[in-house]
Every structure is written in C-alpha cells, then in structure tokens.
Amino acid sequence: DGGITQSPKYLFRKEGQNVTLSCEQNLNHDAMYWYRQDPGQGLRLIYYSQIVNDFQKGDIAEGYSVSREKKESFPLTVTSAQKNPTAFYLCASRSNTQGSNNQPQHFGDGTRLSIL
Amino acid sequence: GNSVTQMEGPVTLSEEAFLTINCTYTATGYPSLFWYVQYPGEGLQLLLKATKADDKGSNKGFEATYRKETTSFHLEKGSVQVSDSAVYFCALVHRGSTLGRLYFGRGTQLTVWP
C-alpha cells in the first residue's frame, strides 16, 4: 500500500543537539511538506518542496533545515538554534499534476519530539 | 489573504447526538475546501472535500456543503459515535496556487460519551 512513513515515532533531543526526522513516501508525489503542531495552535508550515533539489521556507522555518535529494524523501533537521522544539511534527505529500489543487495532502503519522 | 476560522472547542456530546462544527474562510478567488480528522497520536486523515460552490462532501456519515455566499463549510453528522472522538481540522487551498499550500483552522476537539 502507498503511503507516508515518518520515523521515529518518538524522539528526544538534548540541549545543543541537532536531530533529524525522517519522511519517506511511495506515492510518487512531487510536493512534500513539513508542519509543526502545538496544542491549540493547529498546524504551522515549516518548509515545503515542489520538486527534487528545490524547497522553500514556510511560516516558521527558523531553527529548521531540510533537503530534497530524492523524490521519495524529505528529511527535517531540528537544529540547536530552535529554542522550543517540543512539538508534534507532521510530514505530508501531494501530487502536482494538472488540476492537483483539488487533491488533498496525504499525511504521515507524525513524530513527537521532546527535550531531555 | 487566505485564512480559516473554526469554532473553538472542546465539543462534548453524548452518543447519537447531532454534531455541527462551524468553519468559515477568507480566500482570494475560489478555494477548494477540506475537512481532516486526527485521532489521538496519529497524523491527519482526509475526511471529505468540496471543490466548488454548492458541492457537498460526505464520508462516514459526515457532511459539509461549500457555501460561497456565506464563505462557510460547516461539518455535520446526524448521530455521533464514541469512535468519532478526535480533533477535526477545516482547511483550504487556493486553486490558483501552484504551491498547493493548505491553510488550516486551529482544530476542534470532539469528545463523545457513551
């Protein structure tokens, strides 16, 4: 079955440490997205990518970095510059074919990041 | 700009009660509209969608109608079950956007008691 796989499900970060969250999709989607979810705040866009080797900052990109070397993969690194990283992180993907704005984004099951 | 406003939660209902979760939007042009559902500890799942005015999206007993005149997309279900307990998100995408960016409401927590 096609889908989006996020790993790990739970992640702990020490002060001053960078951590990387994995997102892999086998839906053959061009576009991929990272969101941060905090209680009572809904979802906020961190980064997105429309094609391989290209990505753009979302609303809250400071303290995060991404890469898009393969169509299937869009890892997110939470750097030590992100002072409040505790949150639930969701990865999504979507087809970019013609008329695709009517198509929904598909989400992974998320990674919960906590500070030690 | 584009934005979505949902009714504040939490919403608490007894089983078999009628559910309405209000959603209104602001958008340039004509967006496509979505409802997503998030069960505890999981990602978001698409519940239903509507792509043009007067369209009705429906799934699993839930319905929502795209009302252009009131810029609304309220979610309804005639008889909720305990298994419907989750967080519900209303979202839009601007159809003219090549980026496909989704704009979400803040989510509404629903708890259904037996």
PDB file of C-alpha atoms in Angstrom:
ATOM      1  CA  ASP A   1       0.000   0.000   0.000  1.00  0.00           C
ATOM      2  CA  GLY A   2       1.202   3.507  -0.802  1.00  0.00           C
ATOM      3  CA  GLY A   3       1.707   5.957   1.991  1.00  0.00           C
ATOM      4  CA  ILE A   4       3.954   8.219   4.008  1.00  0.00           C
ATOM      5  CA  THR A   5       6.266   6.844   6.667  1.00  0.00           C
ATOM      6  CA  GLN A   6       7.658   9.051   9.402  1.00  0.00           C
ATOM      7  CA  SER A   7      10.317   7.865  11.811  1.00  0.00           C
ATOM      8  CA  PRO A   8      10.955   7.681  14.623  1.00  0.00           C
ATOM      9  CA  LYS A   9       7.568   7.942  16.320  1.00  0.00           C
ATOM     10  CA  TYR A  10       9.179   9.466  19.435  1.00  0.00           C
ATOM     11  CA  LEU A  11      12.447  11.399  19.582  1.00  0.00           C
ATOM     12  CA  PHE A  12      14.340  13.052  22.402  1.00  0.00           C
ATOM     13  CA  ARG A  13      16.804  15.862  21.966  1.00  0.00           C
ATOM     14  CA  LYS A  14      19.489  17.048  24.327  1.00  0.00           C
ATOM     15  CA  GLU A  15      20.377  20.710  24.646  1.00  0.00           C
ATOM     16  CA  GLY A  16      22.625  21.877  21.802  1.00  0.00           C
ATOM     17  CA  GLN A  17      21.964  18.806  19.687  1.00  0.00           C
ATOM     18  CA  ASN A  18      20.693  18.594  16.121  1.00  0.00           C
ATOM     19  CA  VAL A  19      18.184  15.859  15.347  1.00  0.00           C
ATOM     20  CA  THR A  20      16.784  14.664  12.024  1.00  0.00           C
ATOM     21  CA  LEU A  21      13.232  13.471  11.416  1.00  0.00           C
ATOM     22  CA  SER A  22      12.696  11.099   8.532  1.00  0.00           C
ATOM     23  CA  CYS A  23       9.852  11.292   5.995  1.00  0.00           C
ATOM     24  CA  GLU A  24       9.546   8.814   3.122  1.00  0.00           C
ATOM     25  CA  GLN A  25       6.680   8.464   0.641  1.00  0.00           C
ATOM     26  CA  ASN A  26       5.949   5.886  -2.043  1.00  0.00           C
ATOM     27  CA  LEU A  27       3.001   7.734  -3.586  1.00  0.00           C
ATOM     28  CA  ASN A  28       5.120   9.177  -6.417  1.00  0.00           C
ATOM     29  CA  HIS A  29       4.170  12.667  -5.239  1.00  0.00           C
ATOM     30  CA  ASP A  30       6.268  15.644  -6.274  1.00  0.00           C
ATOM     31  CA  ALA A  31       5.296  18.015  -3.457  1.00  0.00           C
ATOM     32  CA  MET A  32       6.192  17.420   0.193  1.00  0.00           C
ATOM     33  CA  TYR A  33       5.557  19.496   3.309  1.00  0.00           C
ATOM     34  CA  TRP A  34       6.582  19.694   6.965  1.00  0.00           C
ATOM     35  CA  TYR A  35       4.226  21.013   9.630  1.00  0.00           C
ATOM     36  CA  ARG A  36       4.599  21.636  13.324  1.00  0.00           C
ATOM     37  CA  GLN A  37       1.619  21.044  15.617  1.00  0.00           C
ATOM     38  CA  ASP A  38       1.330  22.571  19.075  1.00  0.00           C
ATOM     39  CA  PRO A  39      -1.716  22.223  21.341  1.00  0.00           C
ATOM     40  CA  GLY A  40      -4.392  24.753  20.487  1.00  0.00           C
ATOM     41  CA  GLN A  41      -2.446  26.210  17.554  1.00  0.00           C
ATOM     42  CA  GLY A  42      -3.337  23.940  14.695  1.00  0.00           C
ATOM     43  CA  LEU A  43      -0.699  23.212  12.073  1.00  0.00           C
ATOM     44  CA  ARG A  44       2.025  25.628  11.037  1.00  0.00           C
ATOM     45  CA  LEU A  45       4.064  25.206   7.858  1.00  0.00           C
ATOM     46  CA  ILE A  46       7.827  24.852   8.330  1.00  0.00           C
ATOM     47  CA  TYR A  47       9.158  24.009   4.856  1.00  0.00           C
ATOM     48  CA  TYR A  48       7.813  22.704   1.578  1.00  0.00           C
ATOM     49  CA  SER A  49       9.246  21.312  -1.625  1.00  0.00           C
ATOM     50  CA  GLN A  50       7.641  21.130  -5.041  1.00  0.00           C
ATOM     51  CA  ILE A  51      10.357  19.156  -6.820  1.00  0.00           C
ATOM     52  CA  VAL A  52      13.647  17.446  -6.129  1.00  0.00           C
ATOM     53  CA  ASN A  53      16.522  19.760  -5.168  1.00  0.00           C
ATOM     54  CA  ASP A  54      14.180  22.665  -4.501  1.00  0.00           C
ATOM     55  CA  PHE A  55      12.458  23.788  -1.293  1.00  0.00           C
ATOM     56  CA  GLN A  56      11.014  26.956   0.242  1.00  0.00           C
ATOM     57  CA  LYS A  57      10.595  28.299   3.753  1.00  0.00           C
ATOM     58  CA  GLY A  58       7.170  28.285   5.300  1.00  0.00           C
ATOM     59  CA  ASP A  59       5.931  30.431   8.154  1.00  0.00           C
ATOM     60  CA  ILE A  60       8.222  29.140  10.922  1.00  0.00           C
ATOM     61  CA  ALA A  61      11.438  27.971   9.209  1.00  0.00           C
ATOM     62  CA  GLU A  62      13.887  29.492  11.710  1.00  0.00           C
ATOM     63  CA  GLY A  63      15.851  26.792  13.525  1.00  0.00           C
ATOM     64  CA  TYR A  64      14.985  24.111  10.954  1.00  0.00           C
ATOM     65  CA  SER A  65      16.613  22.833   7.773  1.00  0.00           C
ATOM     66  CA  VAL A  66      15.569  20.376   5.059  1.00  0.00           C
ATOM     67  CA  SER A  67      16.933  18.631   2.000  1.00  0.00           C
ATOM     68  CA  ARG A  68      15.243  17.069  -1.031  1.00  0.00           C
ATOM     69  CA  GLU A  69      17.813  14.903  -2.792  1.00  0.00           C
ATOM     70  CA  LYS A  70      15.307  12.224  -3.754  1.00  0.00           C
ATOM     71  CA  LYS A  71      11.667  12.439  -4.751  1.00  0.00           C
ATOM     72  CA  GLU A  72      10.693   9.947  -2.059  1.00  0.00           C
ATOM     73  CA  SER A  73      12.468  11.597   0.860  1.00  0.00           C
ATOM     74  CA  PHE A  74      12.196  14.949   2.657  1.00  0.00           C
ATOM     75  CA  PRO A  75      14.082  14.850   5.983  1.00  0.00           C
ATOM     76  CA  LEU A  76      13.744  17.666   8.506  1.00  0.00           C
ATOM     77  CA  THR A  77      16.603  18.664  10.801  1.00  0.00           C
ATOM     78  CA  VAL A  78      15.760  20.458  14.024  1.00  0.00           C
ATOM     79  CA  THR A  79      18.879  22.425  14.861  1.00  0.00           C
ATOM     80  CA  SER A  80      20.131  23.691  18.196  1.00  0.00           C
ATOM     81  CA  ALA A  81      19.006  27.160  17.065  1.00  0.00           C
ATOM     82  CA  GLN A  82      15.383  26.062  17.540  1.00  0.00           C
ATOM     83  CA  LYS A  83      14.883  27.013  21.169  1.00  0.00           C
ATOM     84  CA  ASN A  84      11.455  25.490  21.646  1.00  0.00           C
ATOM     85  CA  PRO A  85      11.414  22.300  19.581  1.00  0.00           C
ATOM     86  CA  THR A  86       8.990  20.265  21.693  1.00  0.00           C
ATOM     87  CA  ALA A  87       6.059  19.563  19.383  1.00  0.00           C
ATOM     88  CA  PHE A  88       4.396  17.029  17.115  1.00  0.00           C
ATOM     89  CA  TYR A  89       5.854  17.112  13.589  1.00  0.00           C
ATOM     90  CA  LEU A  90       3.825  16.038  10.573  1.00  0.00           C
ATOM     91  CA  CYS A  91       5.023  15.358   7.055  1.00  0.00           C
ATOM     92  CA  ALA A  92       2.670  15.470   4.067  1.00  0.00           C
ATOM     93  CA  SER A  93       2.800  14.977   0.317  1.00  0.00           C
ATOM     94  CA  ARG A  94       0.640  15.780  -2.672  1.00  0.00           C
ATOM     95  CA  SER A  95       0.519  15.172  -6.387  1.00  0.00           C
ATOM     96  CA  ASN A  96       1.480  18.135  -8.578  1.00  0.00           C
ATOM     97  CA  THR A  97      -0.248  17.044 -11.751  1.00  0.00           C
ATOM     98  CA  GLN A  98      -2.685  19.312 -13.588  1.00  0.00           C
ATOM     99  CA  GLY A  99      -5.742  20.023 -11.507  1.00  0.00           C
ATOM    100  CA  SER A 100      -3.963  18.832  -8.423  1.00  0.00           C
ATOM    101  CA  ASN A 101      -5.081  21.738  -6.281  1.00  0.00           C
ATOM    102  CA  ASN A 102      -8.286  19.763  -5.868  1.00  0.00           C
ATOM    103  CA  GLN A 103      -6.273  16.905  -4.475  1.00  0.00           C
ATOM    104  CA  PRO A 104      -5.701  16.582  -0.750  1.00  0.00           C
ATOM    105  CA  GLN A 105      -2.402  16.354   1.024  1.00  0.00           C
ATOM    106  CA  HIS A 106      -1.627  12.936   2.500  1.00  0.00           C
ATOM    107  CA  PHE A 107      -0.113  12.852   5.975  1.00  0.00           C
ATOM    108  CA  GLY A 108       2.215  10.579   7.880  1.00  0.00           C
ATOM    109  CA  ASP A 109       1.579   9.521  11.474  1.00  0.00           C
ATOM    110  CA  GLY A 110       3.932  12.115  12.910  1.00  0.00           C
ATOM    111  CA  THR A 111       6.997  12.298  15.137  1.00  0.00           C
ATOM    112  CA  ARG A 112       6.750  13.590  18.687  1.00  0.00           C
ATOM    113  CA  LEU A 113       9.913  15.464  19.678  1.00  0.00           C
ATOM    114  CA  SER A 114      10.720  16.213  23.299  1.00  0.00           C
ATOM    115  CA  ILE A 115      13.625  17.867  25.091  1.00  0.00           C
ATOM    116  CA  LEU A 116      15.640  15.929  27.667  1.00  0.00           C
TER     117      LEU A 116
ATOM    118  CA  GLY B   1      -5.125  36.666   2.256  1.00  0.00           C
ATOM    119  CA  ASN B   2      -6.205  33.121   2.980  1.00  0.00           C
ATOM    120  CA  SER B   3      -7.382  32.002   6.397  1.00  0.00           C
ATOM    121  CA  VAL B   4      -9.725  29.562   8.096  1.00  0.00           C
ATOM    122  CA  THR B   5     -11.678  30.103  11.313  1.00  0.00           C
ATOM    123  CA  GLN B   6     -13.191  27.181  13.218  1.00  0.00           C
ATOM    124  CA  MET B   7     -15.411  27.169  16.248  1.00  0.00           C
ATOM    125  CA  GLU B   8     -13.493  26.860  19.489  1.00  0.00           C
ATOM    126  CA  GLY B   9     -13.545  23.546  21.264  1.00  0.00           C
ATOM    127  CA  PRO B  10     -13.716  21.333  23.051  1.00  0.00           C
ATOM    128  CA  VAL B  11     -17.086  19.982  21.995  1.00  0.00           C
ATOM    129  CA  THR B  12     -18.555  17.293  24.229  1.00  0.00           C
ATOM    130  CA  LEU B  13     -21.593  15.273  23.117  1.00  0.00           C
ATOM    131  CA  SER B  14     -23.468  12.159  24.102  1.00  0.00           C
ATOM    132  CA  GLU B  15     -23.589   9.262  21.697  1.00  0.00           C
ATOM    133  CA  GLU B  16     -26.233   9.673  18.949  1.00  0.00           C
ATOM    134  CA  ALA B  17     -26.328  13.472  19.341  1.00  0.00           C
ATOM    135  CA  PHE B  18     -26.227  15.815  16.346  1.00  0.00           C
ATOM    136  CA  LEU B  19     -22.886  17.425  15.570  1.00  0.00           C
ATOM    137  CA  THR B  20     -22.081  20.746  13.942  1.00  0.00           C
ATOM    138  CA  ILE B  21     -18.592  22.215  13.776  1.00  0.00           C
ATOM    139  CA  ASN B  22     -18.560  25.650  12.188  1.00  0.00           C
ATOM    140  CA  CYS B  23     -15.918  26.675   9.675  1.00  0.00           C
ATOM    141  CA  THR B  24     -15.657  29.953   7.769  1.00  0.00           C
ATOM    142  CA  TYR B  25     -12.940  31.037   5.429  1.00  0.00           C
ATOM    143  CA  THR B  26     -11.349  34.036   3.787  1.00  0.00           C
ATOM    144  CA  ALA B  27      -9.725  33.483   0.420  1.00  0.00           C
ATOM    145  CA  THR B  28      -8.817  35.232  -2.784  1.00  0.00           C
ATOM    146  CA  GLY B  29     -10.686  33.599  -5.617  1.00  0.00           C
ATOM    147  CA  TYR B  30     -12.352  30.220  -5.195  1.00  0.00           C
ATOM    148  CA  PRO B  31     -10.607  27.771  -2.915  1.00  0.00           C
ATOM    149  CA  SER B  32     -11.031  24.040  -2.562  1.00  0.00           C
ATOM    150  CA  LEU B  33     -12.149  23.095   0.948  1.00  0.00           C
ATOM    151  CA  PHE B  34     -11.323  20.096   3.117  1.00  0.00           C
ATOM    152  CA  TRP B  35     -12.098  18.553   6.478  1.00  0.00           C
ATOM    153  CA  TYR B  36      -9.380  16.458   8.069  1.00  0.00           C
ATOM    154  CA  VAL B  37      -9.650  14.295  11.193  1.00  0.00           C
ATOM    155  CA  GLN B  38      -6.863  13.466  13.644  1.00  0.00           C
ATOM    156  CA  TYR B  39      -7.224  10.566  16.071  1.00  0.00           C
ATOM    157  CA  PRO B  40      -5.045  10.569  19.219  1.00  0.00           C
ATOM    158  CA  GLY B  41      -1.359  10.091  18.465  1.00  0.00           C
ATOM    159  CA  GLU B  42      -1.878   9.899  14.707  1.00  0.00           C
ATOM    160  CA  GLY B  43      -1.488  12.066  11.636  1.00  0.00           C
ATOM    161  CA  LEU B  44      -4.310  13.738   9.732  1.00  0.00           C
ATOM    162  CA  GLN B  45      -6.698  11.807   7.531  1.00  0.00           C
ATOM    163  CA  LEU B  46      -8.844  13.376   4.856  1.00  0.00           C
ATOM    164  CA  LEU B  47     -12.489  13.162   5.897  1.00  0.00           C
ATOM    165  CA  LEU B  48     -14.181  14.944   2.990  1.00  0.00           C
ATOM    166  CA  LYS B  49     -13.677  17.685   0.434  1.00  0.00           C
ATOM    167  CA  ALA B  50     -15.545  20.084  -1.870  1.00  0.00           C
ATOM    168  CA  THR B  51     -14.047  21.866  -4.819  1.00  0.00           C
ATOM    169  CA  LYS B  52     -16.716  24.342  -5.935  1.00  0.00           C
ATOM    170  CA  ALA B  53     -19.711  26.279  -4.658  1.00  0.00           C
ATOM    171  CA  ASP B  54     -22.724  24.188  -3.586  1.00  0.00           C
ATOM    172  CA  ASP B  55     -20.706  20.967  -3.682  1.00  0.00           C
ATOM    173  CA  LYS B  56     -21.452  18.639  -0.765  1.00  0.00           C
ATOM    174  CA  GLY B  57     -18.669  16.454   0.536  1.00  0.00           C
ATOM    175  CA  SER B  58     -19.646  13.374   2.528  1.00  0.00           C
ATOM    176  CA  ASN B  59     -17.954  10.409   4.169  1.00  0.00           C
ATOM    177  CA  LYS B  60     -18.680   8.082   7.117  1.00  0.00           C
ATOM    178  CA  GLY B  61     -21.930   9.924   7.895  1.00  0.00           C
ATOM    179  CA  PHE B  62     -20.244  13.339   7.950  1.00  0.00           C
ATOM    180  CA  GLU B  63     -21.295  16.055   5.505  1.00  0.00           C
ATOM    181  CA  ALA B  64     -20.245  19.589   4.642  1.00  0.00           C
ATOM    182  CA  THR B  65     -21.553  21.943   1.956  1.00  0.00           C
ATOM    183  CA  TYR B  66     -19.438  24.591   0.250  1.00  0.00           C
ATOM    184  CA  ARG B  67     -21.387  27.846   0.735  1.00  0.00           C
ATOM    185  CA  LYS B  68     -19.855  30.625  -1.295  1.00  0.00           C
ATOM    186  CA  GLU B  69     -22.400  33.241  -0.207  1.00  0.00           C
ATOM    187  CA  THR B  70     -21.561  32.771   3.482  1.00  0.00           C
ATOM    188  CA  THR B  71     -17.940  31.602   2.913  1.00  0.00           C
ATOM    189  CA  SER B  72     -18.628  28.594   5.099  1.00  0.00           C
ATOM    190  CA  PHE B  73     -18.018  24.852   5.133  1.00  0.00           C
ATOM    191  CA  HIS B  74     -19.665  23.582   8.313  1.00  0.00           C
ATOM    192  CA  LEU B  75     -19.200  19.934   9.279  1.00  0.00           C
ATOM    193  CA  GLU B  76     -22.297  17.980  10.358  1.00  0.00           C
ATOM    194  CA  LYS B  77     -23.183  14.474  11.448  1.00  0.00           C
ATOM    195  CA  GLY B  78     -26.621  13.328  12.409  1.00  0.00           C
ATOM    196  CA  SER B  79     -25.667  10.794  15.068  1.00  0.00           C
ATOM    197  CA  VAL B  80     -22.174  10.734  16.538  1.00  0.00           C
ATOM    198  CA  GLN B  81     -20.458   7.669  17.969  1.00  0.00           C
ATOM    199  CA  VAL B  82     -17.783   7.285  20.627  1.00  0.00           C
ATOM    200  CA  SER B  83     -15.356   6.364  17.836  1.00  0.00           C
ATOM    201  CA  ASP B  84     -15.824   9.858  16.326  1.00  0.00           C
ATOM    202  CA  SER B  85     -13.876  11.368  19.232  1.00  0.00           C
ATOM    203  CA  ALA B  86     -10.958  13.174  17.572  1.00  0.00           C
ATOM    204  CA  VAL B  87      -9.703  16.591  16.511  1.00  0.00           C
ATOM    205  CA  TYR B  88     -11.266  17.999  13.336  1.00  0.00           C
ATOM    206  CA  PHE B  89      -9.498  20.492  11.071  1.00  0.00           C
ATOM    207  CA  CYS B  90     -11.027  22.627   8.357  1.00  0.00           C
ATOM    208  CA  ALA B  91      -8.606  23.644   5.590  1.00  0.00           C
ATOM    209  CA  LEU B  92      -8.474  25.390   2.235  1.00  0.00           C
ATOM    210  CA  VAL B  93      -6.156  25.501  -0.743  1.00  0.00           C
ATOM    211  CA  HIS B  94      -6.200  28.348  -3.205  1.00  0.00           C
ATOM    212  CA  ARG B  95      -6.922  26.773  -6.566  1.00  0.00           C
ATOM    213  CA  GLY B  96      -4.736  29.249  -8.408  1.00  0.00           C
ATOM    214  CA  SER B  97      -1.714  28.345  -6.334  1.00  0.00           C
ATOM    215  CA  THR B  98       0.943  26.167  -7.903  1.00  0.00           C
ATOM    216  CA  LEU B  99       2.380  25.510  -4.457  1.00  0.00           C
ATOM    217  CA  GLY B 100      -0.698  23.708  -3.173  1.00  0.00           C
ATOM    218  CA  ARG B 101      -0.273  25.209   0.258  1.00  0.00           C
ATOM    219  CA  LEU B 102      -3.003  24.271   2.756  1.00  0.00           C
ATOM    220  CA  TYR B 103      -4.328  26.818   5.252  1.00  0.00           C
ATOM    221  CA  PHE B 104      -5.701  25.169   8.397  1.00  0.00           C
ATOM    222  CA  GLY B 105      -8.056  26.232  11.129  1.00  0.00           C
ATOM    223  CA  ARG B 106      -6.908  25.653  14.699  1.00  0.00           C
ATOM    224  CA  GLY B 107      -8.815  22.409  15.064  1.00  0.00           C
ATOM    225  CA  THR B 108     -11.842  21.452  17.162  1.00  0.00           C
ATOM    226  CA  GLN B 109     -11.580  18.701  19.753  1.00  0.00           C
ATOM    227  CA  LEU B 110     -14.664  16.451  19.831  1.00  0.00           C
ATOM    228  CA  THR B 111     -15.347  14.062  22.704  1.00  0.00           C
ATOM    229  CA  VAL B 112     -18.316  11.709  22.522  1.00  0.00           C
ATOM    230  CA  TRP B 113     -19.503   9.966  25.696  1.00  0.00           C
ATOM    231  CA  PRO B 114     -21.410   6.673  25.696  1.00  0.00           C
TER     232      PRO B 114
END
